[in-house]
Amino acid sequence: MPKAQRMAQMLTVAEEIFAEQGYLATSMDEIAERVGVSKPMLYEYFGSKEGLLIGCIHRARTELREKTAAAISGAASPEEFLRLGLLAFFEFIDEHRRSWALLRQEAAVAVPSAQEEVEGIRQQQTDMIGAVLASFTPEIDPLEAEAFAEIVVGATERLAVWMERRPSVGPALATDYVMNVIWPGVARKLPEPAQPA
Amino acid sequence: MPKAQRMAQMLTVAEEIFAEQGYLATSMDEIAERVGVSKPMLYEYFGSKEGLLIGCIHRARTELREKTAAAISGAASPEEFLRLGLLAFFEFIDEHRRSWALLRQEAAVAVPSAQEEVEGIRQQQTDMIGAVLASFTPEIDPLEAEAFAEIVVGATERLAVWMERRPSVGPALATDYVMNVIWPGVARKLPEPAQPA
DNA sequence: GCAGTAGGTTACTCGAAGTAAGTTACGAGC
DNA sequence: GCTCGTAACTTACTTCGAGTAACCTACTGC
């Protein structure tokens, strides 16, 4: 099998097993076996167990970025921008429960450089939010804009975890909940009031 | 040395080393050596490496609960309650940077039952918030109250991480930021408007 | 039909978690 | 002031999994 295809397959299998059992409880032998290949191949392509984990996270991150970018491209107001971005995020989670669990739980902890990868995802999100906020309300305190972006990302992530425990809550409702709490606080900072829907 | 005292010492040392190097990179031999005792003693008292980690988290959780409970005991309005609770949390983080890093980064992932402990801390927080919200606004949709509590906890946690990167931001300012974003959204749900400060 | 290389394997080393079996310190009862 | 019981502790293992060295094989271009 050609390298690129084999790597993709390895990532898919690894993601699944990591999410199922946790990073620590998963052995490279097990992943290799489920891929149908021997352990040194994993090391050939990913260097280490940590490298494999980072590969998984990185792929998810790329997907999320692309999906989010597409979703918000048509937004005209900060409110619409926020809503579309949140919705894209929750939909991504909904479609990728496993990789999400992996990202959120497995990586954050164990492995310093994996943590950097995860941090990179958040950076991606906070930068986006911070940038849009600043572009719509130029006179906002930059520190406060940063704090705001962090708050939104934290709230969203946590609600995504909660959503898993509450099957009746889908992406749309989750988006509503976050917007309900967060939007009034932001609207006060905006130069002109957004027209109510 | 008597058991209780030795256990406390072990927890202190373990917390420090875990926070310094990460859970995975820390060996039980190293902890044992820094405690000045042999490895089987750690196993005698904590059962496993995971058990030791859980012990660390559990102790921090207890401290946080006690501190928060004391802080909010005098709150008269939901706004004051929220503000005091947030402040207590940020102050706790500020005083325990190391253990906080441990809780948030090291534990969450690697070890399923450690994750449960961390989840327990969040549960503690969300329950408290949910309860107070429900008591002040009885007619609120219970699902929405839950979502709100999750949002606050997520936002707070994330901002605590951010605070570490921004030394100029202390507990008081962090509390303000969270309140600024979140309070207007909550106030709309309350039966009577809270009097503005 | 042969050379070079992409894709693959077997069979190891080494470090760290966890354990079995035994040793020492010390207070209570006679 | 000796001895029994037990709490606190150690040495010396086993086991398991990450990572590696060395070797094999089939295909592609010439």
Short mmCIF file of N, CA and C in Angstrom, two decimals, chain A residues 21-25 102-112 115 119 122-123 126 141 143-144 146-159 161-162 165-166 168-169 173-174 177-186 188-189, chain B residues 21-25 103-112 115 119 122-123 126 141 143-144 146-159 161-162 165-166 168-169 173-174 176-186 188-189:
data_model
loop_
_atom_site.label_atom_id
_atom_site.label_comp_id
_atom_site.label_asym_id
_atom_site.label_seq_id
_atom_site.Cartn_x
_atom_site.Cartn_y
_atom_site.Cartn_z
N GLN A 21 -9.87 3.48 24.42
CA GLN A 21 -9.20 2.96 25.61
C GLN A 21 -8.36 4.00 26.32
N GLY A 22 -8.12 5.10 25.69
CA GLY A 22 -7.20 6.07 26.28
C GLY A 22 -5.80 5.86 25.75
N TYR A 23 -5.05 6.92 25.77
CA TYR A 23 -3.71 6.90 25.20
C TYR A 23 -2.80 5.91 25.93
N LEU A 24 -2.82 5.99 27.24
CA LEU A 24 -1.90 5.15 28.03
C LEU A 24 -2.19 3.67 27.88
N ALA A 25 -3.47 3.33 27.87
CA ALA A 25 -3.85 1.93 27.86
C ALA A 25 -3.68 1.29 26.49
N LEU A 102 -10.84 12.18 21.91
CA LEU A 102 -9.40 12.05 21.84
C LEU A 102 -8.71 13.39 22.06
N LEU A 103 -9.13 14.34 21.30
CA LEU A 103 -8.51 15.66 21.37
C LEU A 103 -8.62 16.23 22.76
N ARG A 104 -9.83 16.17 23.26
CA ARG A 104 -10.08 16.88 24.50
C ARG A 104 -9.46 16.18 25.69
N GLN A 105 -9.62 14.88 25.72
CA GLN A 105 -9.24 14.19 26.94
C GLN A 105 -7.85 13.62 26.88
N GLU A 106 -7.55 12.97 25.79
CA GLU A 106 -6.32 12.21 25.75
C GLU A 106 -5.12 13.12 25.63
N ALA A 107 -5.22 14.05 24.75
CA ALA A 107 -4.04 14.80 24.38
C ALA A 107 -3.66 15.81 25.43
N ALA A 108 -4.66 16.47 25.93
CA ALA A 108 -4.38 17.61 26.79
C ALA A 108 -3.42 17.24 27.89
N VAL A 109 -3.52 16.06 28.29
CA VAL A 109 -2.83 15.63 29.46
C VAL A 109 -1.42 15.23 29.31
N ALA A 110 -1.36 14.12 28.57
CA ALA A 110 -0.24 13.24 28.78
C ALA A 110 1.04 13.78 28.21
N VAL A 111 0.93 14.32 27.03
CA VAL A 111 2.13 14.49 26.25
C VAL A 111 2.32 15.97 25.95
N PRO A 112 3.41 16.52 26.41
CA PRO A 112 3.60 17.96 26.27
C PRO A 112 3.41 18.46 24.83
N GLN A 115 -0.01 18.38 23.68
CA GLN A 115 -0.74 19.48 24.29
C GLN A 115 -0.58 20.75 23.47
N GLU A 119 -3.45 22.95 21.97
CA GLU A 119 -3.41 24.39 22.24
C GLU A 119 -3.50 25.15 20.91
N ARG A 122 -7.02 25.60 19.85
CA ARG A 122 -7.69 26.68 20.59
C ARG A 122 -7.19 28.03 20.09
N GLN A 123 -5.90 28.08 19.81
CA GLN A 123 -5.33 29.33 19.32
C GLN A 123 -6.04 29.75 18.05
N THR A 126 -9.43 31.04 19.10
CA THR A 126 -9.41 32.33 19.80
C THR A 126 -8.94 33.44 18.87
N ASP A 141 -10.72 47.19 24.29
CA ASP A 141 -9.46 46.88 24.95
C ASP A 141 -8.95 45.53 24.45
N LEU A 143 -6.83 43.42 25.52
CA LEU A 143 -6.77 42.37 26.54
C LEU A 143 -8.16 41.78 26.79
N GLU A 144 -9.13 42.67 26.80
CA GLU A 144 -10.48 42.19 27.04
C GLU A 144 -10.98 41.36 25.86
N GLU A 146 -9.15 39.51 24.02
CA GLU A 146 -8.51 38.22 24.17
C GLU A 146 -9.24 37.37 25.21
N ALA A 147 -9.53 38.00 26.33
CA ALA A 147 -10.25 37.29 27.39
C ALA A 147 -11.59 36.78 26.87
N PHE A 148 -12.24 37.62 26.12
CA PHE A 148 -13.54 37.23 25.58
C PHE A 148 -13.42 36.00 24.69
N ALA A 149 -12.41 36.02 23.82
CA ALA A 149 -12.23 34.88 22.93
C ALA A 149 -11.98 33.60 23.73
N GLU A 150 -11.18 33.72 24.77
CA GLU A 150 -10.90 32.55 25.61
C GLU A 150 -12.17 32.04 26.27
N ILE A 151 -12.97 32.98 26.73
CA ILE A 151 -14.22 32.61 27.39
C ILE A 151 -15.13 31.85 26.44
N VAL A 152 -15.24 32.35 25.23
CA VAL A 152 -16.12 31.69 24.27
C VAL A 152 -15.61 30.29 23.97
N VAL A 153 -14.31 30.16 23.74
CA VAL A 153 -13.76 28.85 23.42
C VAL A 153 -13.95 27.88 24.58
N GLY A 154 -13.66 28.36 25.79
CA GLY A 154 -13.84 27.50 26.97
C GLY A 154 -15.27 27.06 27.13
N ALA A 155 -16.18 28.00 27.01
CA ALA A 155 -17.60 27.69 27.16
C ALA A 155 -18.03 26.67 26.11
N THR A 156 -17.57 26.88 24.91
CA THR A 156 -17.97 26.02 23.81
C THR A 156 -17.46 24.60 23.99
N GLU A 157 -16.20 24.52 24.36
CA GLU A 157 -15.61 23.20 24.56
C GLU A 157 -16.35 22.42 25.63
N ARG A 158 -16.59 23.11 26.71
CA ARG A 158 -17.24 22.46 27.84
C ARG A 158 -18.65 22.02 27.46
N LEU A 159 -19.33 22.87 26.72
CA LEU A 159 -20.68 22.52 26.32
C LEU A 159 -20.67 21.34 25.34
N VAL A 161 -18.64 18.85 25.53
CA VAL A 161 -18.53 17.66 26.37
C VAL A 161 -19.89 17.31 26.97
N TRP A 162 -20.55 18.34 27.41
CA TRP A 162 -21.87 18.15 28.02
C TRP A 162 -22.85 17.55 27.02
N ARG A 165 -23.19 13.93 26.85
CA ARG A 165 -23.96 13.28 27.91
C ARG A 165 -25.46 13.51 27.74
N ARG A 166 -25.83 14.43 26.89
CA ARG A 166 -27.23 14.80 26.71
C ARG A 166 -27.63 14.61 25.26
N SER A 168 -30.21 14.52 23.71
CA SER A 168 -31.29 15.33 23.14
C SER A 168 -30.79 16.70 22.70
N VAL A 169 -29.62 17.07 23.13
CA VAL A 169 -29.09 18.38 22.75
C VAL A 169 -28.20 18.25 21.52
N LEU A 173 -29.18 23.53 19.22
CA LEU A 173 -29.57 23.95 20.56
C LEU A 173 -28.35 24.40 21.37
N ALA A 174 -27.27 23.66 21.24
CA ALA A 174 -26.04 24.04 21.95
C ALA A 174 -25.61 25.45 21.53
N TYR A 177 -27.78 27.98 23.23
CA TYR A 177 -27.45 28.17 24.63
C TYR A 177 -26.24 29.08 24.80
N VAL A 178 -25.22 28.80 24.02
CA VAL A 178 -24.01 29.62 24.15
C VAL A 178 -24.32 31.06 23.75
N MET A 179 -25.02 31.22 22.65
CA MET A 179 -25.34 32.58 22.19
C MET A 179 -26.18 33.33 23.23
N ASN A 180 -27.14 32.63 23.81
CA ASN A 180 -28.01 33.27 24.80
C ASN A 180 -27.22 33.84 25.97
N VAL A 181 -26.25 33.07 26.39
CA VAL A 181 -25.49 33.53 27.55
C VAL A 181 -24.52 34.63 27.15
N ILE A 182 -23.89 34.42 26.01
CA ILE A 182 -22.73 35.24 25.69
C ILE A 182 -23.06 36.49 24.91
N TRP A 183 -24.04 36.41 24.06
CA TRP A 183 -24.26 37.52 23.16
C TRP A 183 -24.61 38.85 23.84
N PRO A 184 -25.52 38.82 24.82
CA PRO A 184 -25.87 40.11 25.44
C PRO A 184 -24.65 40.84 26.00
N GLY A 185 -23.72 40.10 26.57
CA GLY A 185 -22.51 40.72 27.12
C GLY A 185 -21.65 41.34 26.05
N VAL A 186 -21.65 40.74 24.87
CA VAL A 186 -20.85 41.27 23.78
C VAL A 186 -21.54 42.47 23.14
N ARG A 188 -23.23 44.75 24.19
CA ARG A 188 -23.02 46.02 24.90
C ARG A 188 -21.76 46.73 24.46
N LYS A 189 -20.81 45.95 23.98
CA LYS A 189 -19.53 46.53 23.58
C LYS A 189 -19.55 47.06 22.15
N GLN B 21 7.03 17.71 35.36
CA GLN B 21 7.47 16.90 34.23
C GLN B 21 6.34 16.25 33.47
N GLY B 22 5.17 16.28 34.03
CA GLY B 22 4.08 15.55 33.41
C GLY B 22 3.97 14.15 33.99
N TYR B 23 2.78 13.65 33.91
CA TYR B 23 2.48 12.34 34.52
C TYR B 23 3.29 11.23 33.88
N LEU B 24 3.31 11.21 32.57
CA LEU B 24 3.97 10.13 31.85
C LEU B 24 5.46 10.11 32.09
N ALA B 25 6.06 11.28 32.11
CA ALA B 25 7.51 11.37 32.19
C ALA B 25 8.02 11.14 33.61
N LEU B 103 -3.94 19.21 37.44
CA LEU B 103 -5.33 18.85 37.28
C LEU B 103 -5.78 18.99 35.84
N ARG B 104 -5.46 20.13 35.31
CA ARG B 104 -6.03 20.46 34.03
C ARG B 104 -5.35 19.69 32.90
N GLN B 105 -4.03 19.65 32.96
CA GLN B 105 -3.33 19.15 31.79
C GLN B 105 -2.94 17.69 31.92
N GLU B 106 -2.40 17.34 33.06
CA GLU B 106 -1.83 16.01 33.15
C GLU B 106 -2.88 14.95 33.32
N ALA B 107 -3.82 15.26 34.17
CA ALA B 107 -4.71 14.21 34.61
C ALA B 107 -5.80 13.89 33.61
N ALA B 108 -6.34 14.90 33.04
CA ALA B 108 -7.60 14.74 32.34
C ALA B 108 -7.56 13.60 31.36
N VAL B 109 -6.47 13.45 30.73
CA VAL B 109 -6.40 12.54 29.64
C VAL B 109 -6.07 11.14 29.96
N ALA B 110 -4.90 11.06 30.54
CA ALA B 110 -4.17 9.80 30.47
C ALA B 110 -4.92 8.69 31.17
N VAL B 111 -5.51 9.05 32.28
CA VAL B 111 -5.96 8.01 33.17
C VAL B 111 -7.46 8.14 33.36
N PRO B 112 -8.18 7.16 32.88
CA PRO B 112 -9.63 7.28 32.92
C PRO B 112 -10.18 7.63 34.29
N GLN B 115 -9.52 11.08 35.31
CA GLN B 115 -10.43 11.96 34.62
C GLN B 115 -11.75 12.08 35.36
N GLU B 119 -13.44 15.36 36.61
CA GLU B 119 -14.85 15.59 36.26
C GLU B 119 -15.64 15.89 37.53
N ARG B 122 -15.47 19.46 38.41
CA ARG B 122 -16.37 20.26 37.58
C ARG B 122 -17.82 20.07 38.01
N GLN B 123 -18.13 18.81 38.34
CA GLN B 123 -19.49 18.51 38.78
C GLN B 123 -19.83 19.35 40.00
N THR B 126 -20.45 22.87 38.74
CA THR B 126 -21.69 23.05 37.98
C THR B 126 -22.91 22.84 38.87
N ASP B 141 -35.88 26.79 32.55
CA ASP B 141 -35.79 25.46 31.97
C ASP B 141 -34.57 24.73 32.58
N LEU B 143 -32.84 22.22 31.74
CA LEU B 143 -31.78 21.90 30.78
C LEU B 143 -30.94 23.14 30.51
N GLU B 144 -31.62 24.26 30.39
CA GLU B 144 -30.89 25.50 30.12
C GLU B 144 -30.04 25.90 31.33
N GLU B 146 -28.65 23.88 33.37
CA GLU B 146 -27.49 22.99 33.32
C GLU B 146 -26.47 23.50 32.29
N ALA B 147 -26.98 23.84 31.12
CA ALA B 147 -26.10 24.34 30.07
C ALA B 147 -25.37 25.58 30.55
N PHE B 148 -26.11 26.42 31.22
CA PHE B 148 -25.50 27.65 31.72
C PHE B 148 -24.36 27.35 32.68
N ALA B 149 -24.60 26.42 33.59
CA ALA B 149 -23.55 26.08 34.56
C ALA B 149 -22.32 25.55 33.84
N GLU B 150 -22.54 24.72 32.84
CA GLU B 150 -21.41 24.17 32.08
C GLU B 150 -20.64 25.29 31.39
N ILE B 151 -21.39 26.21 30.84
CA ILE B 151 -20.75 27.34 30.14
C ILE B 151 -19.87 28.14 31.09
N VAL B 152 -20.40 28.41 32.25
CA VAL B 152 -19.62 29.19 33.21
C VAL B 152 -18.35 28.44 33.62
N VAL B 153 -18.51 27.16 33.90
CA VAL B 153 -17.35 26.40 34.33
C VAL B 153 -16.30 26.33 33.21
N GLY B 154 -16.76 26.08 32.00
CA GLY B 154 -15.83 26.02 30.87
C GLY B 154 -15.11 27.33 30.66
N ALA B 155 -15.86 28.40 30.69
CA ALA B 155 -15.28 29.73 30.48
C ALA B 155 -14.25 30.02 31.56
N THR B 156 -14.60 29.67 32.78
CA THR B 156 -13.73 29.97 33.91
C THR B 156 -12.43 29.19 33.84
N GLU B 157 -12.56 27.92 33.54
CA GLU B 157 -11.37 27.09 33.43
C GLU B 157 -10.41 27.60 32.37
N ARG B 158 -11.01 27.92 31.25
CA ARG B 158 -10.20 28.39 30.12
C ARG B 158 -9.50 29.71 30.47
N LEU B 159 -10.24 30.56 31.13
CA LEU B 159 -9.66 31.85 31.49
C LEU B 159 -8.56 31.67 32.53
N VAL B 161 -6.47 29.20 32.60
CA VAL B 161 -5.28 28.82 31.83
C VAL B 161 -4.66 30.06 31.19
N TRP B 162 -5.53 30.86 30.65
CA TRP B 162 -5.07 32.09 29.99
C TRP B 162 -4.35 33.01 30.98
N ARG B 165 -0.74 32.71 31.35
CA ARG B 165 0.10 33.28 30.29
C ARG B 165 0.15 34.79 30.38
N ARG B 166 -0.72 35.37 31.14
CA ARG B 166 -0.85 36.83 31.24
C ARG B 166 -0.65 37.27 32.67
N SER B 168 -0.15 39.86 34.12
CA SER B 168 -0.78 41.10 34.59
C SER B 168 -2.24 40.90 34.98
N VAL B 169 -2.81 39.79 34.57
CA VAL B 169 -4.21 39.53 34.90
C VAL B 169 -4.30 38.70 36.17
N LEU B 173 -9.39 40.76 38.11
CA LEU B 173 -9.68 41.13 36.73
C LEU B 173 -10.31 39.98 35.96
N ALA B 174 -9.79 38.79 36.18
CA ALA B 174 -10.35 37.62 35.51
C ALA B 174 -11.83 37.47 35.86
N ASP B 176 -13.83 39.84 36.73
CA ASP B 176 -14.56 40.90 36.01
C ASP B 176 -14.85 40.50 34.57
N TYR B 177 -13.84 39.99 33.92
CA TYR B 177 -14.02 39.61 32.52
C TYR B 177 -15.13 38.59 32.36
N VAL B 178 -15.08 37.57 33.19
CA VAL B 178 -16.11 36.53 33.07
C VAL B 178 -17.49 37.13 33.38
N MET B 179 -17.57 37.92 34.42
CA MET B 179 -18.85 38.52 34.78
C MET B 179 -19.37 39.41 33.67
N ASN B 180 -18.47 40.19 33.08
CA ASN B 180 -18.88 41.11 32.02
C ASN B 180 -19.54 40.39 30.86
N VAL B 181 -18.96 39.25 30.51
CA VAL B 181 -19.50 38.53 29.37
C VAL B 181 -20.78 37.80 29.73
N ILE B 182 -20.75 37.21 30.92
CA ILE B 182 -21.80 36.25 31.24
C ILE B 182 -23.00 36.85 31.94
N TRP B 183 -22.78 37.85 32.73
CA TRP B 183 -23.87 38.31 33.58
C TRP B 183 -25.07 38.89 32.80
N PRO B 184 -24.81 39.71 31.78
CA PRO B 184 -25.98 40.25 31.08
C PRO B 184 -26.90 39.17 30.54
N GLY B 185 -26.31 38.08 30.05
CA GLY B 185 -27.12 36.99 29.51
C GLY B 185 -27.95 36.31 30.59
N VAL B 186 -27.44 36.26 31.80
CA VAL B 186 -28.17 35.63 32.88
C VAL B 186 -29.24 36.55 33.42
N ARG B 188 -31.09 38.61 32.15
CA ARG B 188 -32.34 38.62 31.38
C ARG B 188 -33.31 37.54 31.84
N LYS B 189 -32.75 36.46 32.42
CA LYS B 189 -33.60 35.34 32.84
C LYS B 189 -34.18 35.54 34.23
#
